[in-house]
Tab-separated table of C-alpha atoms and ligand atoms in Angstrom:
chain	number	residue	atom	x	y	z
Z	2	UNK	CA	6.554	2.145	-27.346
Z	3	UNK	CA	7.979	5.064	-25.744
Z	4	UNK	CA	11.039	4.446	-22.915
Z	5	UNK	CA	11.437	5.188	-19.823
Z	6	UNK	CA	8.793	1.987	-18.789
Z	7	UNK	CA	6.500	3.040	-15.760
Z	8	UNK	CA	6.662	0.068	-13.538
Z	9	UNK	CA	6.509	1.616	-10.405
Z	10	UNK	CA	2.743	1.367	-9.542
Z	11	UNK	CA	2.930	1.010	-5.955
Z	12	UNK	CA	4.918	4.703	-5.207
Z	13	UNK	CA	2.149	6.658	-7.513
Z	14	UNK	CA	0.238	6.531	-10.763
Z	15	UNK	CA	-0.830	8.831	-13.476
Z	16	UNK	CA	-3.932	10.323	-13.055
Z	17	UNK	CA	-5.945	8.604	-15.783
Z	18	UNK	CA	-6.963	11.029	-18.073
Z	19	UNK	CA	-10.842	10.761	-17.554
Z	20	UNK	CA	-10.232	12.068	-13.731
Z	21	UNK	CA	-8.416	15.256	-14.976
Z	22	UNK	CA	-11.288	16.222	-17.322
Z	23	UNK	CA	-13.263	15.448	-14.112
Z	24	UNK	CA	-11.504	18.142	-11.804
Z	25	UNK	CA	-10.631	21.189	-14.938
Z	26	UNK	CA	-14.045	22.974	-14.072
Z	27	UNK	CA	-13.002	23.277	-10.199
Z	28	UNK	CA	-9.716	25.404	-10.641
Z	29	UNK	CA	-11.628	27.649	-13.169
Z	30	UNK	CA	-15.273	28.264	-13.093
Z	31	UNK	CA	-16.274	26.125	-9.710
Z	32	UNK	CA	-13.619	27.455	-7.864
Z	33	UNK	CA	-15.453	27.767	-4.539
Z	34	UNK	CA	-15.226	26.768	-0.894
Z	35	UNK	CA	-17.504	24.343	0.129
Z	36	UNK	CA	-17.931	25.642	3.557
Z	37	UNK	CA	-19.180	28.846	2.382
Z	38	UNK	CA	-22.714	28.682	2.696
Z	39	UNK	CA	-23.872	32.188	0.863
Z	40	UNK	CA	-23.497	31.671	-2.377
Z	41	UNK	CA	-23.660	29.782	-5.436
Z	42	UNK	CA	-20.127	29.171	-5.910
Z	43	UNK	CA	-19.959	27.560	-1.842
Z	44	UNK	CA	-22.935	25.319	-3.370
Z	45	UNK	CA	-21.629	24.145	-6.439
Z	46	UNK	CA	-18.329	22.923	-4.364
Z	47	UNK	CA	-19.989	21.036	-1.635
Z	48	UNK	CA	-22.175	19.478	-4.307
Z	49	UNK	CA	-18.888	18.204	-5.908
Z	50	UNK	CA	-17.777	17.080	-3.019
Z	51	UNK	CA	-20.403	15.176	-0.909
Z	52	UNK	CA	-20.651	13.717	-4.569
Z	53	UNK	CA	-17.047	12.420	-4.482
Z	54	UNK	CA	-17.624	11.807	-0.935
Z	55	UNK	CA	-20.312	9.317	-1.801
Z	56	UNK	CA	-17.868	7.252	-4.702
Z	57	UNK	CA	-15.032	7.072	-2.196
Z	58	UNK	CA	-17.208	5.732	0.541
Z	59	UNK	CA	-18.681	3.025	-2.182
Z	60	UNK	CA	-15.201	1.551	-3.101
Z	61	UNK	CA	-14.819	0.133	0.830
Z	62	UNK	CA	-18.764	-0.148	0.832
Z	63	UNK	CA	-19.200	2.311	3.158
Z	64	UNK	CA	-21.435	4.991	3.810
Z	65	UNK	CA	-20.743	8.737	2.266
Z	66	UNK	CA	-21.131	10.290	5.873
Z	67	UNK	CA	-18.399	7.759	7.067
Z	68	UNK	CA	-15.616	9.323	5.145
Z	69	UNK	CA	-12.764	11.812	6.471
Z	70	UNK	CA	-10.992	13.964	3.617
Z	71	UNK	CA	-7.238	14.161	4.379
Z	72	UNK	CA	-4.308	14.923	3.008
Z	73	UNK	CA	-3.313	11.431	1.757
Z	74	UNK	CA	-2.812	7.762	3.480
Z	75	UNK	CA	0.346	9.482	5.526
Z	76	UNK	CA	-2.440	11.923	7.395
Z	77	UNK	CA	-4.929	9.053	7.343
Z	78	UNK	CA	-2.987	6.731	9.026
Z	79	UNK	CA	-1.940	9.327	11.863
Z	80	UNK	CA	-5.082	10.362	12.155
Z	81	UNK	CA	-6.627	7.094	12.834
Z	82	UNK	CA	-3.967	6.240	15.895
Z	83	UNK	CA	-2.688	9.458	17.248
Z	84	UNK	CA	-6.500	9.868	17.019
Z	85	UNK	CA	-8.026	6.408	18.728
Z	86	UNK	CA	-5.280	6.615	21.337
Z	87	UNK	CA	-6.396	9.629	22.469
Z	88	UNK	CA	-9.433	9.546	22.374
Z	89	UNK	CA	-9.952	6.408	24.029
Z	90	UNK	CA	-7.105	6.336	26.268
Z	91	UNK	CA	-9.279	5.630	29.497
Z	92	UNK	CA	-10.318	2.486	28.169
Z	93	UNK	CA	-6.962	1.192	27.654
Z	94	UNK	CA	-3.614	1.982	26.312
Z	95	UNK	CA	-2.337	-0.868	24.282
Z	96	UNK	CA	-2.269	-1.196	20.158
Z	97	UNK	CA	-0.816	-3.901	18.160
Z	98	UNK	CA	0.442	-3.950	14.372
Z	99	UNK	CA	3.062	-5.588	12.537
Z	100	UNK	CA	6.572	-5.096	11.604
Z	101	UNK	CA	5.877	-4.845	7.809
Z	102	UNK	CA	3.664	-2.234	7.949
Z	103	UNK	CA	4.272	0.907	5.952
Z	104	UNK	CA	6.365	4.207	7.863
Z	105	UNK	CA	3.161	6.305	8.179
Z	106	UNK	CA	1.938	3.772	10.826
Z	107	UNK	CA	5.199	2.229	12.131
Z	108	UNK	CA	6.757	5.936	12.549
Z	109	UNK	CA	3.261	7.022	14.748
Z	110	UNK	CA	3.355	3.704	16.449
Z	111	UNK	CA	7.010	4.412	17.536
Z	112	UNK	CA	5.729	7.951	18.423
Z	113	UNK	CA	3.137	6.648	20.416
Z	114	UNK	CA	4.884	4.238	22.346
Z	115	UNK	CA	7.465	7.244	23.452
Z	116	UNK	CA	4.576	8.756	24.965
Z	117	UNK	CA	3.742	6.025	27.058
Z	118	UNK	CA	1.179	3.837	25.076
Z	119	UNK	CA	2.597	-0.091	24.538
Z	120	UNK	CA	2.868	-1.472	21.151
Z	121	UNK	CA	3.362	-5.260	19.868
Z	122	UNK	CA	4.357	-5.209	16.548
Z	123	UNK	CA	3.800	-8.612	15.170
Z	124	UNK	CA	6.179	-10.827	13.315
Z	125	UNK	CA	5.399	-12.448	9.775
Z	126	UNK	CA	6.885	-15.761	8.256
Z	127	UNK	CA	9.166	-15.750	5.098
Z	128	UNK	CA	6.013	-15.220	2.925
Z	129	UNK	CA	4.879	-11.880	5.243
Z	130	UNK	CA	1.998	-13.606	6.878
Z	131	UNK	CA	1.037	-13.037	10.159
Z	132	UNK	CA	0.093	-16.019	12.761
Z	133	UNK	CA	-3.775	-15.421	13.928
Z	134	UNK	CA	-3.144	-17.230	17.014
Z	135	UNK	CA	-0.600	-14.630	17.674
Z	136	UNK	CA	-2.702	-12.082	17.046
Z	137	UNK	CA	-5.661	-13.159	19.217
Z	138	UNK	CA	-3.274	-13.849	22.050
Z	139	UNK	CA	-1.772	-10.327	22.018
Z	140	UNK	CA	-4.969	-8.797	22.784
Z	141	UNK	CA	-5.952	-8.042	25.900
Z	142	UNK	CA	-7.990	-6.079	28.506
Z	143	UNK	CA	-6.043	-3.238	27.368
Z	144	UNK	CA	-5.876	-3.479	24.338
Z	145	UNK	CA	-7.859	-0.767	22.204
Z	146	UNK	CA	-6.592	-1.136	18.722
Z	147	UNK	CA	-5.601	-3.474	16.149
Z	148	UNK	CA	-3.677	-1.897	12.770
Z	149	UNK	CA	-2.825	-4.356	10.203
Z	150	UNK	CA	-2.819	-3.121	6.328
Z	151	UNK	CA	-4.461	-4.677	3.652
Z	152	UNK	CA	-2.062	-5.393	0.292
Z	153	UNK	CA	1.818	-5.078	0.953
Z	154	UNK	CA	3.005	-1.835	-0.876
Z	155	UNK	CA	6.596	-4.123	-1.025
Z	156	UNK	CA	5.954	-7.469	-1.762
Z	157	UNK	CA	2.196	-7.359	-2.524
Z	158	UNK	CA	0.936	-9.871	0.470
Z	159	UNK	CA	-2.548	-10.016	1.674
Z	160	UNK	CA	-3.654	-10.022	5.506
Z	161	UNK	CA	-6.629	-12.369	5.847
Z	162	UNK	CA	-8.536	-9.056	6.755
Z	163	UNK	CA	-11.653	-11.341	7.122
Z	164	UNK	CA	-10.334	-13.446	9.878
Z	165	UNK	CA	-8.530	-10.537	11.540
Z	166	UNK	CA	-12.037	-8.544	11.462
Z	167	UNK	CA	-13.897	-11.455	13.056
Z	168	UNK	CA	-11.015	-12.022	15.748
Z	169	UNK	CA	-11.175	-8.116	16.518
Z	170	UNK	CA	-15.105	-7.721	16.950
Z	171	UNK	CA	-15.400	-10.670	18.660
Z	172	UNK	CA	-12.640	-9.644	21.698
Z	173	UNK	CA	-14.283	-5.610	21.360
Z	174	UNK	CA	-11.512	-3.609	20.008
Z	175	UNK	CA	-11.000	-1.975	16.791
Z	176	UNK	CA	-9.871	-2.793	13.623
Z	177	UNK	CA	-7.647	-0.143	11.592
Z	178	UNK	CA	-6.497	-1.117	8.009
Z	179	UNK	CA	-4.305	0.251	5.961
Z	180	UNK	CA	-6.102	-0.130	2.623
Z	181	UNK	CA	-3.971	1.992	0.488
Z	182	UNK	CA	-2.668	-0.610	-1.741
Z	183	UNK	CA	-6.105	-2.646	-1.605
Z	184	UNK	CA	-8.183	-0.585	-2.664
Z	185	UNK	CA	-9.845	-1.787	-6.548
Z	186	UNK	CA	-6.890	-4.565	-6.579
Z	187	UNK	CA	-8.805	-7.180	-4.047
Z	188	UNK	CA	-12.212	-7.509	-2.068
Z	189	UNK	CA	-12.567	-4.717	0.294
Z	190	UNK	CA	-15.864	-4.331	2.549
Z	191	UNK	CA	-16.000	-2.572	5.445
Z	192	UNK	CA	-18.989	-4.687	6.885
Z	193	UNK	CA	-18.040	-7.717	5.634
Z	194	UNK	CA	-14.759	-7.926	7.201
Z	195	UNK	CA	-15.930	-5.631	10.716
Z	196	UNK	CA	-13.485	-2.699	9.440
Z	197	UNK	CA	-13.562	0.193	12.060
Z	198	UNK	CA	-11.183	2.762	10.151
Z	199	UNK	CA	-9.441	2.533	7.394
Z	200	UNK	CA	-6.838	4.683	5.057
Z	201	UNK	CA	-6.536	4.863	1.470
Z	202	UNK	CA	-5.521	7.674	-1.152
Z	203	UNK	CA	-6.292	8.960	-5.043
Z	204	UNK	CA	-2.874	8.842	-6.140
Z	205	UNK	CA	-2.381	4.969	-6.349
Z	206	UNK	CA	-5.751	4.861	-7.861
Z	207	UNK	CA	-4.860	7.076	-10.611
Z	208	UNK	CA	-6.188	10.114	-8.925
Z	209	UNK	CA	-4.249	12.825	-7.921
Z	210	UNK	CA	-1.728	13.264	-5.067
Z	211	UNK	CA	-2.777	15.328	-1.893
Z	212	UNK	CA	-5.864	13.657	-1.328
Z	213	UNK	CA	-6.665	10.824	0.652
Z	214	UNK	CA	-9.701	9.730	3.121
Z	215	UNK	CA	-10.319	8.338	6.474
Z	216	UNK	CA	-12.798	5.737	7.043
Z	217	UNK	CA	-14.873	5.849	10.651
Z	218	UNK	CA	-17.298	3.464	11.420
Z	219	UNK	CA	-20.507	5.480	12.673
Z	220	UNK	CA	-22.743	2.275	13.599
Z	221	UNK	CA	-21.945	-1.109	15.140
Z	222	UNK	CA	-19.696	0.351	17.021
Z	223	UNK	CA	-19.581	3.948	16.705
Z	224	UNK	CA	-16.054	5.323	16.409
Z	225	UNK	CA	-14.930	8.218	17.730
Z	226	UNK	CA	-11.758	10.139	17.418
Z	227	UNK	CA	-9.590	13.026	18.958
Z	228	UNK	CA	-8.386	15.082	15.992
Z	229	UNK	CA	-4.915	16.142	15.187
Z	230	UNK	CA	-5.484	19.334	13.095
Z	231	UNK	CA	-7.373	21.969	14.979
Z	232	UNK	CA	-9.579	25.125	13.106
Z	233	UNK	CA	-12.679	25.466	11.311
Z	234	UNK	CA	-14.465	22.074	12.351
Z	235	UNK	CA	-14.524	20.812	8.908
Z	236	UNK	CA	-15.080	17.181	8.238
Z	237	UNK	CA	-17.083	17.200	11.798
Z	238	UNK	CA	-14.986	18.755	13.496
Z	239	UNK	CA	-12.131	15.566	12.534
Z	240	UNK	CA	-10.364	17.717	10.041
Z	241	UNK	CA	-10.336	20.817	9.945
Z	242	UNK	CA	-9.031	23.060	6.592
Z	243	UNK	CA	-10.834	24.057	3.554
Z	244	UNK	CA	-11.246	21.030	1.612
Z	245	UNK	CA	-9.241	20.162	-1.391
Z	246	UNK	CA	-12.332	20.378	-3.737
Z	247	UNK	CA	-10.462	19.863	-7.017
Z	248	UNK	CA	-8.445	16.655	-5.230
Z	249	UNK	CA	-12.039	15.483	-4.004
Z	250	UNK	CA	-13.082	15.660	-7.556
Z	251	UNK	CA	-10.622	13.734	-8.728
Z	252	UNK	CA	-10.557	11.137	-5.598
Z	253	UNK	CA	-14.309	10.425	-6.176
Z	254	UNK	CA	-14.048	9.924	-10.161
Z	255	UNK	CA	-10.826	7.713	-9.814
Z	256	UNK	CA	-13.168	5.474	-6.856
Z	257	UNK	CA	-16.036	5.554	-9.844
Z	258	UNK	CA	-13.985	4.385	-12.178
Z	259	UNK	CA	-12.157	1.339	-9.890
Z	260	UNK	CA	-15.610	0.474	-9.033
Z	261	UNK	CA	-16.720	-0.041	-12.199
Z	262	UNK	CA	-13.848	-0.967	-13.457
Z	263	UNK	CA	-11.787	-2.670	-10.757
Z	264	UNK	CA	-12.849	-6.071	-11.046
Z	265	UNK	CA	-11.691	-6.752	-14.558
Z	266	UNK	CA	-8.460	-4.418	-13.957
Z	267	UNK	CA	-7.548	-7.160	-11.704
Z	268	UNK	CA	-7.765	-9.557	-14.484
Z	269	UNK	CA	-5.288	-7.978	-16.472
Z	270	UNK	CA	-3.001	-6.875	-14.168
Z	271	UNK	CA	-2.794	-10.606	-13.230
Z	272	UNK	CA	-2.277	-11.551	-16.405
Z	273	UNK	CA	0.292	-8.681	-17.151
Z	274	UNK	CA	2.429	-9.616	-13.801
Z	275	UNK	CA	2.190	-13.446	-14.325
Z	276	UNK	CA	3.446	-12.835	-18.008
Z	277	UNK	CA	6.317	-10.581	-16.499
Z	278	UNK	CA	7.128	-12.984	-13.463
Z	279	UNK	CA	7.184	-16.346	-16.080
Z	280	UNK	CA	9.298	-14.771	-18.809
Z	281	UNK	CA	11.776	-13.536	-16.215
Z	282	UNK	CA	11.890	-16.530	-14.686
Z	283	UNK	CA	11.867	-19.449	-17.706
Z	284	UNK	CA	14.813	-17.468	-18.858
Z	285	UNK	CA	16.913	-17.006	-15.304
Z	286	UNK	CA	17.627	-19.697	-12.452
Z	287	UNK	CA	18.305	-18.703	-8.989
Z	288	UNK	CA	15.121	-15.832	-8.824
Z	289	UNK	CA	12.930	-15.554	-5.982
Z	290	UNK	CA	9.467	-14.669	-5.676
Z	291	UNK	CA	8.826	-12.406	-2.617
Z	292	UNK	CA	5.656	-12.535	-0.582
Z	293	UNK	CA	2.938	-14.868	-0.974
Z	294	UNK	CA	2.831	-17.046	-4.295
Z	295	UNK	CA	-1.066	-16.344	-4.462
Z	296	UNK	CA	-2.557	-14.192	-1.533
Z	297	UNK	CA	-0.859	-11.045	-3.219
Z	298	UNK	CA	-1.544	-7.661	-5.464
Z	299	UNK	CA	-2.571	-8.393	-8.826
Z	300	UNK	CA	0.303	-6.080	-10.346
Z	301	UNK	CA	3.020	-6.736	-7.598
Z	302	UNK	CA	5.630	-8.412	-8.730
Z	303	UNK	CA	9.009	-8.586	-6.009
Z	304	UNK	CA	11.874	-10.843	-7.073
Z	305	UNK	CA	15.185	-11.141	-6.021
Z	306	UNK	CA	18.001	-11.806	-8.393
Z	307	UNK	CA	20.866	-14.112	-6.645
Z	308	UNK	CA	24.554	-12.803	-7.588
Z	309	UNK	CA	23.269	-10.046	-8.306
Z	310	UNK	CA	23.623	-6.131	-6.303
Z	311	UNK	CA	19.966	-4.744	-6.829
Z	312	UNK	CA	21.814	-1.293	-6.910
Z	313	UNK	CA	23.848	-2.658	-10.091
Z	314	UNK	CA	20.965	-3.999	-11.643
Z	315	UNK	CA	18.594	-1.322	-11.030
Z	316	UNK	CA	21.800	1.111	-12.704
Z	317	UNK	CA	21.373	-1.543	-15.708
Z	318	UNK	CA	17.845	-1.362	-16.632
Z	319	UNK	CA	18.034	2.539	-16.401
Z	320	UNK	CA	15.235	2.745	-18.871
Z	321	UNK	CA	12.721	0.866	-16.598
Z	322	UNK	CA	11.294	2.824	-13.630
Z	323	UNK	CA	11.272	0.443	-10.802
Z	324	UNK	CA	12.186	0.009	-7.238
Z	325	UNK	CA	14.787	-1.913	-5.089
Z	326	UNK	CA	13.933	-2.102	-1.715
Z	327	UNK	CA	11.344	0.442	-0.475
Z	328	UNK	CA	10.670	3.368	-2.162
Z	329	UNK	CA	10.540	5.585	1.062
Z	330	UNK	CA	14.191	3.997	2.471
Z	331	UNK	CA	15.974	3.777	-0.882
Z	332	UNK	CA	18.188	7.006	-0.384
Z	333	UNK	CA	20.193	4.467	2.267
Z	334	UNK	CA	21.674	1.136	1.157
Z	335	UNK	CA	20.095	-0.438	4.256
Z	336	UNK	CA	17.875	-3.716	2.730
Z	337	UNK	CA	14.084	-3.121	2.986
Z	338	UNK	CA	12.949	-3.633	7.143
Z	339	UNK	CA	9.853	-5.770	4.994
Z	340	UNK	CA	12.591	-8.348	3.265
Z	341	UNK	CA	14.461	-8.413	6.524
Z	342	UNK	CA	11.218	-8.990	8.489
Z	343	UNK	CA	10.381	-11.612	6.657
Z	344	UNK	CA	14.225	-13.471	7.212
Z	345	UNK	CA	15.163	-12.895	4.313
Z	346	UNK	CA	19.212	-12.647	4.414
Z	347	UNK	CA	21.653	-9.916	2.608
Z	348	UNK	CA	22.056	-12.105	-0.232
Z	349	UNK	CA	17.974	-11.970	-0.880
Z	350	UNK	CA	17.267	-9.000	0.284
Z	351	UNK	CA	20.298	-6.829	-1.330
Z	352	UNK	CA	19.069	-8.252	-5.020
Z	353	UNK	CA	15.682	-7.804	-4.881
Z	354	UNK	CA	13.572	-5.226	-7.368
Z	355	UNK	CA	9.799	-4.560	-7.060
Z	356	UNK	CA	7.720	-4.372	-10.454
Z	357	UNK	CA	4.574	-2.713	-9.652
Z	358	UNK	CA	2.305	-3.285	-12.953
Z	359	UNK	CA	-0.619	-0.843	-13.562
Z	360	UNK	CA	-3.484	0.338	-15.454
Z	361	UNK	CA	-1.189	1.477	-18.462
Z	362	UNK	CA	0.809	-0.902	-19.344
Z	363	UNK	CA	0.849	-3.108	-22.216
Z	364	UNK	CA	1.814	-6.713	-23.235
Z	365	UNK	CA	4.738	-5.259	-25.501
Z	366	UNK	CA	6.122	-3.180	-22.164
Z	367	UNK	CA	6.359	-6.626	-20.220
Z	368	UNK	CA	8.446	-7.874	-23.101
Z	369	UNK	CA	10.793	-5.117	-23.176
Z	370	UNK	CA	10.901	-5.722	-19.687
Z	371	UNK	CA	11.427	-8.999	-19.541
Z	372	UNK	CA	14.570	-8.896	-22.543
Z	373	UNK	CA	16.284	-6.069	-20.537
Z	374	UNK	CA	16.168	-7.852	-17.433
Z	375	UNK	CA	17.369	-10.827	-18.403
Z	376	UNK	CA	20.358	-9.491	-20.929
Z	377	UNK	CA	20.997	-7.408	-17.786
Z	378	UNK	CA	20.776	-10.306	-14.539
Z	379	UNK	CA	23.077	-12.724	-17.092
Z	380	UNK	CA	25.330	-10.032	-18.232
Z	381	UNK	CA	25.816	-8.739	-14.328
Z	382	UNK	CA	26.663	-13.026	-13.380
Z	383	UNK	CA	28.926	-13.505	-15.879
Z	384	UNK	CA	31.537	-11.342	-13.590
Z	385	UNK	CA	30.389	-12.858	-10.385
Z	386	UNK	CA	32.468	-15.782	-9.002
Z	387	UNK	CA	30.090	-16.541	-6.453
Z	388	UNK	CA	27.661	-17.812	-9.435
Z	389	UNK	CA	29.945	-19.366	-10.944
Z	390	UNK	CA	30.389	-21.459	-7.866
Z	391	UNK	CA	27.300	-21.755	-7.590
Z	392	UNK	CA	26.602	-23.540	-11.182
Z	393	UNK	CA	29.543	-26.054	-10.495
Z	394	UNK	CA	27.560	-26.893	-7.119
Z	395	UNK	CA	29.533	-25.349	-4.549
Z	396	UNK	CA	27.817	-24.990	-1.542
Z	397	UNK	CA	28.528	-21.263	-0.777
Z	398	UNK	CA	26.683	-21.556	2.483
Z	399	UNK	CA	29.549	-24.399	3.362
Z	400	UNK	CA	32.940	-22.259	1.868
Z	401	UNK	CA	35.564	-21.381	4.427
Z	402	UNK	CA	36.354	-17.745	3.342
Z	403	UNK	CA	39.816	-16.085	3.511
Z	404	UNK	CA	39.578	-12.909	5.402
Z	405	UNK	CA	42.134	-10.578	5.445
I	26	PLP	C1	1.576	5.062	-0.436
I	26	PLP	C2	1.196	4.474	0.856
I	26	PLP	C3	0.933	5.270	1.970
I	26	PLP	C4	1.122	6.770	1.954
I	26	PLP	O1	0.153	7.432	1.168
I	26	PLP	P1	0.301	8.976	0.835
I	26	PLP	O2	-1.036	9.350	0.260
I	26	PLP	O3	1.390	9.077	-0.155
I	26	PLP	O4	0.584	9.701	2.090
I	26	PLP	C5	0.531	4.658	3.137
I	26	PLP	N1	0.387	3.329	3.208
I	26	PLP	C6	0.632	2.521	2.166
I	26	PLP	C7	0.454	1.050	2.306
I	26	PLP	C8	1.052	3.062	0.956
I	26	PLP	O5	1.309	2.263	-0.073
């Protein structure tokens, strides 16, 4: 077993090795653009990529012509409302999401609302569920767009995207999701749960980074967008830019592979996380689950370690890679804006770490995991007074404290 541990699936993950053999031949030999149209070498790329084009489509069971090649979930995701705002800003000019969404759609949200659109971002309980009543009552004659993601790249929760889908189509507005951490780790189809758009990129399928697609509905309704990068009227005229052939490649064999493979991936990365999240816990009291005990990621594992700084412990477990907070805050100290949506208080949310299990890693890994953790959580408490009080059943909530 080799050190440092990967457990950090939900910020990236290794391109599996059967998707780089996939994309070699396309720096070299098959080199060309696929929009040029004269040649063999144009040929040979667009073959490649309406070919990935077709596996990417078939992982949200959707149709080849439906997808958008970006430059990852970032693009997607502005795409998708910078674009629907636009573009159908006569028909209304109100979009709702939620507070635990990721940055690339809170950050375009915020953008969008300085220009005049209105937002509701809806609240989620302590398990970072939203209320469908709330949801059905925000929408209104205005109201063109609903964005809600799929998995929690945090704490791993689930949005019923079924119920959301049928409360959407029924009121006539569209449904954007966020599918970037769903995608091969839970059912996902477009038809089945009246998706309109949705976002998702290679690298946190083990494809490569760079690369991500757009979903748009083309029947029942047909969606339209206004585009946000202007030139050659590539990806009809949605996208334009030479596409990333090599990326594409490696996108559509990574989609193959989940597809085929997805279903019994999920088996072991439940088995995998469970082993992680029992071991840690039979051996530590005072550890709390984030998210939702079942509606969650397969390999997401968020727990938060009273008495504990997650800065210290993350400092203590050095040769584990793993996140506190988010991933794309982390360079502040500021607790995660998902933990805090979800009421979580300073204690909770300043000790929490997120294990993100994946493809890769073994029984043995969880293990060393789970001794390192624990030597580490007990070693940290044994110099903490607070736990201390704590185990001789002092109510800390109740303490007067002493400020000077
Ligand atoms: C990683 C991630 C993104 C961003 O994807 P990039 O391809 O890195 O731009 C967006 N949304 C969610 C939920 C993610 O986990």
């Amino acid at each position: 077993m080799k050190t440092p541990i990967y457990m950090d699936y939900h910020a990236t993950t290794p391109v599996d090795p059967r998707v780089v053999e996939e994309m070699l031949p396309y720096f070299t030999e098959m080199f060309g653009n696929a929009a040029s149209r004269n040649h063999a070498f144009g040929w040979g790329a667009e073959e490649a990529v309406e070919q990935g084009r077709e596996h990417v489509a078939g992982l949200i069971g959707a149709e080849a012509k439906e997808i958008i090649f970006t430059s990852g979930a970032t693009e997607s995701d502005n795409l998708a409302l910078t674009g629907i705002a636009e573009f159908y800003k006569d028909k209304g000019n109100h979009i709702i999401t939620c507070v635990t969404e990721h940055k690339a759609i809170l950050d375009t949200a915020h953008m969008l609302e300085s220009k005049g659109h209105r937002l509701t971002y809806l609240p989620v309980d302590n398990q970072g569920c939203i209320d469908l009543n709330q949801l059905e009552d925000a929408i209104g004659d205005d109201t063109i767009l609903v964005s809600l993601m799929a998995a929690n790249n945090e704490i791993g929760t689930i949005h019923p995207l079924k119920e959301i889908g049928r409360i959407t189509r029924e009121k006539g507005v569209l449904f954007h999701c966020d599918a970037t951490q769903g995608v091969g780790h839970m059912d996902l189809d477009v038809n089945e749960m009246n998706i309109d758009l949705a976002s998702y990129t290679a690298h946190k399928i083990y494809g490569p980074k760079g690369v991500g697609a757009l979903y748009v509905r083309r029947r029942k309704p047909r969606v339209r967008l206004s585009p946000i990068i202007f030139g050659g009227g590539h990806e009809r005229g949605m996208r334009s830019g030479t596409l990333n052939v090599t990326g594409i490649v490696g996108f559509g064999k990574a989609a193959q592979l989940m597809i085929e493979e997805g279903t019994s991936e999920r088996e072991q990365l439940q088995s995998l996380a469970g082993r992680l999240r029992e071991g840690i816990t039979r051996e530590l009291d005072h550890v709390h689950l984030n998210g939702h005990p079942t509606q969650r990621h397969p390999g997401n594992v968020n727990l938060s370690f009273l008495f504990v700084e997650g800065e210290s412990l993350l400092m203590g477990i050095n040769d584990i890679a793993v996140s506190s907070g988010s991933a794309c805050t982390s360079a502040s100290l500021e607790p995660s804006y998902v933990l805090r949506a979800m009421g979580l208080g300073d204690d909770l949310a300043h000790s929490s770490i997120r294990f993100g299990v994946g493809r890769f890693n073994t029984e043995e890994e969880v293990d060393f995991v789970i001794r390192r953790v624990v030597e580490t959580v007990a070693r940290l408490r044994e110099m903490s007074p607070l736990y201390e009080m704590a185990n001789e059943g002092i109510d800390l909530d109740k303490v007067q404290w002493n400020v000077h």
